Amino acid sequence: MTDIFAADYREQPYWWDDAPRPAPCAEKLPAKVDVLVIGSGYTGLMAARETAKGGRSTLVIDAKDAGFGCSSRNGGQVSTSIKPDLATLSGRYNQEIGFGIRKEGLNALDCIRTFIESEKLDCDWRQVGRFHAAHNPKQYETLAAYPKSQPKGLEVPMEIVPAAEQRREIASDYYHGGIVYPHHASLHPGKYHLEMLRIAKAAGVQVIDHCPATNIERDGNGFIVTTVKGKVAARDVVVASNGYTGPMTPWQRRRVIPIGSYIIATEPWPKEKMLALLPKDRVVSDTRKLVFYYRLSPDLTRMVFGGRVAYMENNPRVSAPRLHDWMTLIFPQLKSARVTHSWMGYVAYTFDTLPHIGKQDGLYYAMGYCGSGISLATYFGMRIGQQVLGRAEGGTPLDNIPFPTRPLYSGNPWFLAPSIFYYRLRDKLPI
Ligand SMILES: Cc1cc2nc3c(=O)[nH]c(=O)nc-3n(C[C@H](O)[C@H](O)[C@H](O)COP(=O)(O)OP(=O)(O)OC[C@H]3O[C@@H](n4cnc5c(N)ncnc54)[C@H](O)[C@@H]3O)c2cc1C
């Protein structure tokens, strides 16, 4: 197939079709607030909702449209999301902290489910489960050992699927079996963001978009934040800029690594044809270091297929054919499926592959979800809001762990190209 692009091809998230970004607001910046939150994604809105509910006047600003960052661009796959295992974390800190951090992943998944269900958020939430597929036999062996080695107190339901039975999960022979996590879920990221925006505003939060903050300076016990729309005095400031963190907050910028993640959506096909590919409508990821993640659209008519297919490239027209090639390697059935949408966004990796939350130089922050932040940003956004209020429940085992950086790193990930090149080679090896 030479032309993979549909006639109505667009370089914007598929999610924006049904959840368009809100029209730019015309509201004037207040001169003074109790809490100013920088960034209007899941982290920022959850933090703001919490502080507004706690009686603090709260303003959220965003450099672009509300939710312009990852929160309206992601793959909509919801999981427990803490990357390092218990042994790694216990070795790095101690058993108690390691256990506590792993537990936060489970808490985050519980938190988002309870939040969506109790607030009745209209966001296509479905606890469909995940099929995590082994890209080689060695990885299958590793996955197959998981159920027997679950740490006490951190057990989650899981089911091993050998290669011979894989077709009950996915109409592809590309993988070597896998594991199912039935509690993982899918949602519509754009709708989830709009619903969060709605209830944050209902709690009294003011949101001003197209208002990048350009400077933060101390002012007595508080801060003066300069934006393109004027200055605001705030007693407390929450930095919720994640993979879009800029030079204004150099301490945080030195600690997050912005990495491009890319997605395409295919043209609509009949539901039966698409459900034949993923018969249980599960979300799928694989064991490659440069992971591919995909799922059906909420209306079951499209494949939404993502991965890290570029080093420094940020042009969705360039990433689309690469993703289409990979997609058709897994599903040759989709060879003739044209691409209607291609987009990308910057996830925030960290040097220790953990999220981080805390206070530095008087500024609160929560960030660094390493590519799986739907549940974590929801949860740690809420927690950092509680910390601003000085509430004990805001505490997390991540509070006192160091947020590492590297010498000479100032926010420009010059090492990304060689790292991705290395991982690409590694993914080809039988390890
Ligand atoms: C393509 C892609 C696919 C993904 N898929 C998944 C997935 O399937 N599952 C999952 O769990 N996670 C996924 N993620 C990650 C997840 O979306 C993020 O971890 C989560 O949305 C982070 O939310 P956030 O609020 O912290 O940051 P963001 O939503 O990125 O928000 C940060 C905001 O800060 C604003 N900002 C930055 N600087 C300033 C400034 N100076 N002044 C004002 N505003 C500023 C930005 O404009 C931006 O809107 C994916 C991400 C991408 C990009």
Coordinates of C-alpha atoms and ligand atoms in Angstrom, one line a residue:
M1 CA 0.0 0.0 0.0
T2 CA 1.6 3.2 -1.1
D3 CA -0.7 5.9 0.3
I4 CA -1.7 5.1 3.9
F5 CA -3.4 8.4 4.5
A6 CA -7.2 8.7 4.3
A7 CA -8.7 11.6 2.5
D8 CA -9.8 13.2 5.8
Y9 CA -6.4 12.6 7.4
R10 CA -5.6 15.0 10.3
E11 CA -2.6 15.7 12.5
Q12 CA -4.4 15.9 15.8
P13 CA -5.5 13.4 18.4
Y14 CA -8.5 11.2 17.3
W15 CA -9.9 11.9 20.8
W16 CA -10.4 15.6 19.9
D17 CA -13.1 14.6 17.4
D18 CA -15.5 13.7 20.2
A19 CA -13.9 15.8 22.9
P20 CA -12.8 19.0 21.2
R21 CA -10.5 21.2 23.2
P22 CA -12.5 24.0 25.0
A23 CA -12.8 27.3 23.2
P24 CA -10.1 29.7 24.5
C25 CA -11.5 31.5 27.5
A26 CA -11.7 35.3 27.7
E27 CA -11.5 35.5 31.5
K28 CA -9.2 38.1 33.2
L29 CA -6.4 36.9 35.3
P30 CA -7.1 37.5 39.0
A31 CA -4.5 39.6 40.8
K32 CA -4.2 37.2 43.7
V33 CA -5.1 33.6 44.5
D34 CA -4.4 31.1 47.3
V35 CA -3.2 28.4 44.9
L36 CA -1.8 28.7 41.4
V37 CA -1.5 25.5 39.4
I38 CA 0.7 25.5 36.3
G39 CA -0.6 22.9 33.8
S40 CA -4.2 21.9 33.1
G41 CA -3.7 18.1 32.6
Y42 CA -4.9 15.4 34.9
T43 CA -2.3 16.3 37.6
G44 CA -3.1 20.0 37.6
L45 CA -6.8 19.6 37.6
M46 CA -6.9 17.0 40.3
A47 CA -4.6 19.1 42.5
A48 CA -6.7 22.2 41.9
R49 CA -10.0 20.4 42.6
E50 CA -8.6 19.2 45.9
T51 CA -7.4 22.7 47.0
A52 CA -10.7 24.3 45.8
K53 CA -12.7 21.8 47.8
G54 CA -10.5 22.6 50.8
G55 CA -11.6 26.2 50.5
R56 CA -8.6 27.8 48.8
S57 CA -9.2 30.1 45.8
T58 CA -7.5 28.2 43.0
L59 CA -6.4 29.1 39.5
V60 CA -5.1 26.7 36.8
I61 CA -3.3 28.1 33.9
D62 CA -2.1 26.4 30.7
A63 CA 0.3 27.6 28.0
K64 CA -2.0 26.3 25.3
D65 CA -5.6 24.9 25.2
A66 CA -6.8 23.3 28.4
G67 CA -5.5 19.7 28.4
F68 CA -3.2 20.4 25.4
G69 CA -0.5 18.1 26.8
C70 CA -0.5 14.3 27.3
S71 CA -3.8 14.3 29.0
S72 CA -5.8 14.6 25.8
R73 CA -3.4 12.7 23.6
N74 CA -2.7 9.4 25.4
G75 CA -3.6 5.9 24.4
G76 CA -6.3 5.6 27.1
Q77 CA -4.8 2.4 28.6
V78 CA -5.1 2.4 32.4
S79 CA -2.9 0.3 34.6
T80 CA -1.1 0.3 38.0
S81 CA 1.9 1.8 36.3
I82 CA 4.8 1.6 38.8
K83 CA 7.7 0.3 36.7
P84 CA 10.5 -0.9 39.1
D85 CA 9.7 -4.2 40.8
L86 CA 9.7 -4.8 44.6
A87 CA 13.2 -6.3 44.7
T88 CA 14.6 -3.3 42.8
L89 CA 12.9 -0.8 45.0
S90 CA 13.7 -2.7 48.2
G91 CA 17.4 -2.7 47.2
R92 CA 17.3 0.9 46.3
Y93 CA 15.5 2.1 49.4
N94 CA 14.3 -0.5 51.9
Q95 CA 11.6 -3.2 52.0
E96 CA 9.0 -0.9 53.6
I97 CA 9.5 2.0 51.2
G98 CA 9.7 -0.5 48.2
F99 CA 6.4 -2.1 49.3
G100 CA 4.8 1.3 49.8
I101 CA 5.7 2.5 46.4
R102 CA 4.5 -0.6 44.7
K103 CA 1.3 -0.3 46.6
E104 CA 0.8 3.2 45.3
G105 CA 0.4 1.7 41.8
L106 CA -2.5 -0.4 43.1
N107 CA -3.9 2.6 45.0
A108 CA -3.8 4.7 41.8
L109 CA -5.8 2.2 39.8
D110 CA -8.4 1.9 42.7
C111 CA -8.5 5.7 42.9
I112 CA -9.2 6.3 39.3
R113 CA -11.9 3.6 39.1
T114 CA -13.6 4.9 42.3
F115 CA -13.3 8.5 41.1
I116 CA -14.9 7.8 37.6
E117 CA -17.6 5.6 39.0
S118 CA -18.5 7.8 42.0
E119 CA -18.5 11.0 40.0
K120 CA -20.3 9.2 37.1
L121 CA -17.8 10.6 34.6
D122 CA -18.8 10.1 31.0
C123 CA -15.5 8.9 29.6
D124 CA -16.0 5.4 28.1
W125 CA -14.4 3.8 31.1
R126 CA -14.3 0.0 30.7
Q127 CA -12.4 -2.5 32.8
V128 CA -11.6 -4.7 29.8
G129 CA -8.2 -6.0 31.0
R130 CA -4.8 -5.9 29.4
F131 CA -3.1 -8.5 27.2
H132 CA 0.7 -7.9 27.7
A133 CA 2.3 -9.8 24.9
A134 CA 5.8 -11.5 24.9
H135 CA 7.8 -10.4 21.8
N136 CA 10.2 -13.4 22.2
P137 CA 10.2 -16.8 23.9
K138 CA 12.6 -15.6 26.7
Q139 CA 10.2 -12.8 27.6
Y140 CA 7.3 -15.3 27.7
E141 CA 9.3 -17.4 30.2
T142 CA 9.7 -14.3 32.4
L143 CA 6.0 -13.5 32.2
A144 CA 5.0 -17.1 32.9
A145 CA 6.9 -16.9 36.2
Y146 CA 5.0 -13.8 37.5
P147 CA 2.0 -15.6 39.0
K148 CA 4.2 -17.7 41.2
S149 CA 6.4 -14.9 42.4
Q150 CA 3.8 -12.3 43.4
P151 CA 4.9 -10.5 46.6
K152 CA 2.6 -11.0 49.6
G153 CA 0.2 -8.1 50.0
L154 CA 0.8 -6.9 46.4
E155 CA -1.0 -9.7 44.6
V156 CA -3.0 -8.8 41.5
P157 CA -5.1 -11.1 39.3
M158 CA -3.3 -12.3 36.3
E159 CA -3.6 -15.1 33.8
I160 CA -0.9 -16.7 31.6
V161 CA -1.7 -17.2 28.0
P162 CA 0.6 -19.6 26.2
A163 CA 1.3 -19.0 22.5
A164 CA -0.9 -21.9 21.5
E165 CA -3.9 -20.2 23.1
Q166 CA -3.0 -16.6 22.2
R167 CA -5.6 -16.3 19.5
R168 CA -8.3 -16.1 22.1
E169 CA -6.8 -12.7 22.9
I170 CA -5.5 -11.4 19.6
A171 CA -5.8 -12.4 16.0
S172 CA -2.1 -12.4 15.4
D173 CA 0.8 -14.9 15.5
Y174 CA 3.4 -12.2 16.0
Y175 CA 3.8 -12.8 19.8
H176 CA 5.0 -15.8 21.9
G177 CA 2.1 -15.8 24.4
G178 CA 1.5 -13.3 27.1
I179 CA -0.2 -12.4 30.3
V180 CA -3.6 -11.0 31.0
Y181 CA -4.2 -8.4 33.7
P182 CA -8.0 -8.4 34.0
H183 CA -8.2 -5.3 36.2
H184 CA -6.6 -2.9 33.7
A185 CA -8.9 -0.7 31.8
S186 CA -9.6 1.6 28.9
L187 CA -11.1 5.1 28.7
H188 CA -11.5 7.9 26.3
P189 CA -8.6 10.3 27.3
G190 CA -10.2 13.4 25.8
K191 CA -13.6 12.9 27.4
Y192 CA -11.9 12.0 30.7
H193 CA -10.1 15.3 30.6
L194 CA -13.2 17.3 29.8
E195 CA -15.1 15.6 32.6
M196 CA -12.3 16.4 35.0
L197 CA -12.3 20.0 33.8
R198 CA -16.1 20.1 34.4
I199 CA -15.9 18.9 38.0
A200 CA -12.9 21.0 38.8
K201 CA -14.8 24.1 37.7
A202 CA -17.8 22.9 39.7
A203 CA -15.6 22.8 42.8
G204 CA -14.7 26.5 42.2
V205 CA -11.5 26.2 40.2
Q206 CA -10.8 28.9 37.6
V207 CA -9.0 27.8 34.5
I208 CA -7.3 30.2 32.1
D209 CA -5.8 28.7 28.9
H210 CA -3.3 30.2 26.4
C211 CA -1.5 31.7 29.4
P212 CA 2.0 30.4 29.7
A213 CA 3.8 31.2 32.9
T214 CA 7.2 32.8 32.2
N215 CA 8.6 33.5 35.6
I216 CA 8.2 32.6 39.2
E217 CA 9.7 34.8 42.0
R218 CA 9.4 34.7 45.8
D219 CA 7.3 37.4 47.4
G220 CA 7.4 37.1 51.2
N221 CA 5.7 33.9 52.1
G222 CA 4.3 33.4 48.6
F223 CA 5.1 33.9 45.0
I224 CA 4.5 36.3 42.1
V225 CA 4.0 34.4 38.9
T226 CA 4.4 36.3 35.6
T227 CA 2.4 35.1 32.7
V228 CA 1.8 36.5 29.2
K229 CA -1.6 37.7 30.5
G230 CA -0.2 39.5 33.5
K231 CA 1.1 38.8 37.1
V232 CA -0.6 36.7 39.8
A233 CA 0.3 36.6 43.4
A234 CA -0.1 33.1 44.9
R235 CA 0.4 31.8 48.4
D236 CA 1.2 28.3 46.9
V237 CA 2.2 27.2 43.5
V238 CA 1.9 23.7 42.0
V239 CA 4.1 22.8 39.0
A240 CA 2.1 20.2 37.0
S241 CA 3.8 20.6 33.6
N242 CA 5.2 17.0 33.4
G243 CA 6.7 16.3 29.9
Y244 CA 6.2 20.0 29.0
T245 CA 8.3 21.4 31.8
G246 CA 10.3 24.3 30.6
P247 CA 13.2 26.5 31.7
M248 CA 11.1 28.4 34.2
T249 CA 11.4 25.6 36.7
P250 CA 15.0 24.4 36.1
W251 CA 15.1 22.1 39.1
Q252 CA 12.2 20.0 37.8
R253 CA 13.4 20.3 34.2
R254 CA 16.7 18.8 35.0
R255 CA 14.9 15.7 36.4
V256 CA 12.3 14.9 33.7
I257 CA 13.2 13.5 30.3
P258 CA 10.6 14.5 27.6
I259 CA 10.2 11.6 25.2
G260 CA 8.0 11.6 22.2
S261 CA 5.2 9.0 22.0
Y262 CA 3.3 8.6 18.7
I263 CA -0.1 7.3 17.9
I264 CA -2.3 6.7 14.8
A265 CA -6.0 5.9 14.4
T266 CA -7.3 3.9 11.4
E267 CA -10.3 4.7 9.4
P268 CA -13.6 3.2 10.7
W269 CA -14.3 -0.4 9.7
P270 CA -17.3 -2.6 10.8
K271 CA -17.2 -3.5 14.4
E272 CA -17.3 -7.3 13.7
K273 CA -14.1 -6.9 11.6
M274 CA -12.3 -5.0 14.4
L275 CA -13.5 -7.2 17.2
A276 CA -12.2 -10.2 15.2
L277 CA -8.7 -8.7 15.8
L278 CA -9.1 -8.1 19.6
P279 CA -12.1 -10.3 20.5
K280 CA -12.2 -9.2 24.2
D281 CA -11.7 -5.5 23.4
R282 CA -8.6 -5.6 25.7
V283 CA -5.9 -3.0 25.7
V284 CA -2.6 -4.5 24.5
S285 CA 1.1 -3.7 25.2
D286 CA 4.2 -5.8 24.6
T287 CA 7.5 -6.6 26.3
R288 CA 9.7 -4.7 23.9
K289 CA 11.7 -1.9 25.5
L290 CA 10.3 0.4 22.8
V291 CA 6.8 -0.8 23.6
F292 CA 3.9 -0.9 21.2
Y293 CA 0.5 -0.2 22.8
Y294 CA -2.8 -0.5 21.0
R295 CA -6.5 -1.0 21.5
L296 CA -9.8 -0.5 19.7
S297 CA -11.5 2.9 19.7
P298 CA -14.4 3.1 22.3
D299 CA -16.9 2.6 19.4
L300 CA -15.0 -0.6 18.4
T301 CA -14.5 0.6 14.8
R302 CA -10.8 1.7 14.7
M303 CA -7.4 0.6 15.8
V304 CA -5.6 3.1 17.9
F305 CA -1.9 2.1 17.7
G306 CA 1.0 3.8 19.5
G307 CA 4.7 3.4 20.1
R308 CA 8.1 5.1 20.2
V309 CA 9.0 5.1 16.5
A310 CA 11.2 8.2 16.3
Y311 CA 14.3 9.6 18.0
M312 CA 13.9 13.4 17.9
E313 CA 11.3 13.6 15.2
N314 CA 8.0 15.3 16.0
N315 CA 6.2 15.3 12.7
P316 CA 3.2 13.0 12.8
R317 CA 3.2 12.6 9.0
V318 CA 6.6 11.0 9.3
S319 CA 5.7 8.8 12.3
A320 CA 2.4 7.6 10.8
P321 CA 3.9 5.3 8.1
R322 CA 6.3 3.8 10.6
L323 CA 3.5 3.0 13.0
H324 CA 1.4 1.6 10.1
D325 CA 4.2 -0.7 9.1
W326 CA 4.5 -2.0 12.7
M327 CA 0.7 -2.4 13.0
T328 CA 0.5 -4.4 9.8
L329 CA 3.4 -6.6 11.0
I330 CA 1.2 -7.6 13.9
F331 CA -2.1 -7.5 12.0
P332 CA -1.6 -8.1 8.3
Q333 CA -5.4 -7.9 8.2
L334 CA -5.0 -4.1 8.6
K335 CA -2.8 -3.6 5.5
S336 CA -5.5 -1.7 3.6
A337 CA -6.7 0.3 6.7
R338 CA -5.9 4.0 6.0
V339 CA -4.8 6.4 8.7
T340 CA -7.2 9.2 9.6
H341 CA -5.3 10.7 12.6
S342 CA -1.7 10.8 13.6
W343 CA -0.3 12.7 16.6
M344 CA 2.3 12.7 19.3
G345 CA 3.0 14.1 22.7
Y346 CA 5.8 14.3 25.3
V347 CA 5.7 11.9 28.2
A348 CA 8.0 12.6 31.1
Y349 CA 10.5 9.9 31.9
T350 CA 12.7 10.0 35.0
F351 CA 16.2 8.7 35.6
D352 CA 14.9 6.2 38.2
T353 CA 11.7 5.3 36.2
L354 CA 9.6 6.4 39.2
P355 CA 7.0 9.3 39.4
H356 CA 8.0 12.0 41.9
I357 CA 5.9 14.2 44.1
G358 CA 7.0 16.8 46.7
K359 CA 8.1 20.4 47.3
Q360 CA 11.2 22.1 46.1
D361 CA 12.2 25.7 46.8
G362 CA 8.7 26.2 48.0
L363 CA 7.0 24.9 44.8
Y364 CA 4.9 21.8 45.0
Y365 CA 5.2 19.4 42.1
A366 CA 4.0 15.9 40.9
M367 CA 5.4 14.5 37.6
G368 CA 7.4 11.9 35.8
Y369 CA 4.9 9.1 35.2
C370 CA 7.2 7.5 32.6
G371 CA 4.6 7.0 29.9
S372 CA 1.8 5.5 32.0
G373 CA 0.3 8.4 33.9
I374 CA -3.5 8.2 33.5
S375 CA -4.0 6.6 36.9
L376 CA -0.8 8.0 38.4
A377 CA -1.5 11.6 37.4
T378 CA -5.1 11.3 38.7
Y379 CA -3.8 9.9 42.0
F380 CA -0.7 12.0 42.6
G381 CA -2.5 15.1 41.4
M382 CA -5.0 14.5 44.2
R383 CA -2.2 13.8 46.7
I384 CA -0.3 16.9 45.9
G385 CA -3.4 19.0 46.3
Q386 CA -3.9 17.4 49.7
Q387 CA -0.2 18.3 50.6
V388 CA -0.9 21.9 49.7
L389 CA -3.8 21.8 52.2
G390 CA -1.4 20.3 54.8
R391 CA -3.5 17.2 55.1
A392 CA -2.0 14.0 56.4
E393 CA -3.7 11.8 53.7
G394 CA -1.6 13.7 51.1
G395 CA 1.5 11.8 52.3
T396 CA 2.9 9.1 50.0
P397 CA 5.9 6.7 50.3
L398 CA 7.4 8.7 47.4
D399 CA 7.6 11.9 49.5
N400 CA 11.1 11.6 50.8
I401 CA 12.9 9.7 48.1
P402 CA 15.5 11.6 46.0
F403 CA 14.5 12.9 42.6
P404 CA 17.6 12.1 40.7
T405 CA 19.2 14.0 37.8
R406 CA 22.5 13.5 35.9
P407 CA 25.5 15.7 35.6
L408 CA 25.3 18.1 32.6
Y409 CA 21.6 17.3 32.0
S410 CA 19.5 20.5 31.8
G411 CA 16.4 19.2 30.1
N412 CA 17.6 18.6 26.5
P413 CA 17.8 14.8 26.2
W414 CA 20.8 14.6 23.9
F415 CA 21.3 10.9 24.9
L416 CA 17.8 9.9 23.6
A417 CA 18.9 9.0 20.1
P418 CA 21.7 6.6 21.1
S419 CA 19.4 5.1 23.9
I420 CA 16.6 4.5 21.5
F421 CA 19.0 3.1 18.9
Y422 CA 20.4 0.7 21.6
Y423 CA 16.9 -0.4 22.7
R424 CA 15.9 -1.0 19.1
L425 CA 18.8 -3.3 18.7
R426 CA 18.1 -5.0 22.1
D427 CA 14.5 -5.6 21.1
K428 CA 15.8 -7.7 18.2
L429 CA 17.8 -10.0 20.5
P430 CA 16.3 -13.1 22.1
I431 CA 16.7 -11.7 25.6
Ligands
LIG1 C1 1.1 9.7 22.9 C2 0.9 9.4 24.4 C3 0.3 8.2 24.7 C4 0.2 7.9 26.1 N1 -0.5 6.7 26.5 C5 -0.8 6.5 27.8 C6 -1.6 5.4 28.1 O1 -2.1 4.7 27.3 N2 -1.8 5.1 29.4 C7 -1.2 5.9 30.4 O2 -1.4 5.7 31.6 N3 -0.5 7.0 30.1 C8 -0.3 7.3 28.8 N4 0.4 8.5 28.5 C9 0.9 9.3 29.5 C10 -0.2 10.2 30.2 O3 -1.0 10.8 29.2 C11 0.5 11.3 31.1 O4 1.3 10.6 32.0 C12 -0.5 12.1 31.8 O5 -1.5 12.6 31.0 C13 0.3 13.3 32.5 O6 -0.6 14.3 32.9 P1 -0.1 15.7 33.4 O7 -1.3 16.5 33.8 O8 0.9 15.4 34.5 O9 0.7 16.3 32.2 P2 0.1 16.9 30.8 O10 -1.2 16.4 30.5 O11 1.2 16.7 29.8 O12 -0.1 18.4 31.1 C14 1.0 19.3 31.3 C15 0.5 20.7 30.9 O13 1.4 21.7 31.3 C16 1.3 22.8 30.4 N5 2.5 23.7 30.7 C17 3.8 23.4 30.6 N6 4.5 24.5 30.9 C18 3.7 25.5 31.2 C19 3.8 26.9 31.5 N7 5.0 27.4 31.7 N8 2.7 27.6 31.8 C20 1.5 27.1 31.6 N9 1.3 25.8 31.3 C21 2.4 25.0 31.0 C22 1.3 22.1 29.1 O14 0.8 23.0 28.0 C23 0.4 20.9 29.3 O15 -0.9 21.1 28.9 C24 0.6 8.8 27.1 C25 1.2 10.0 26.7 C26 1.3 10.3 25.3 C27 1.9 11.6 24.9

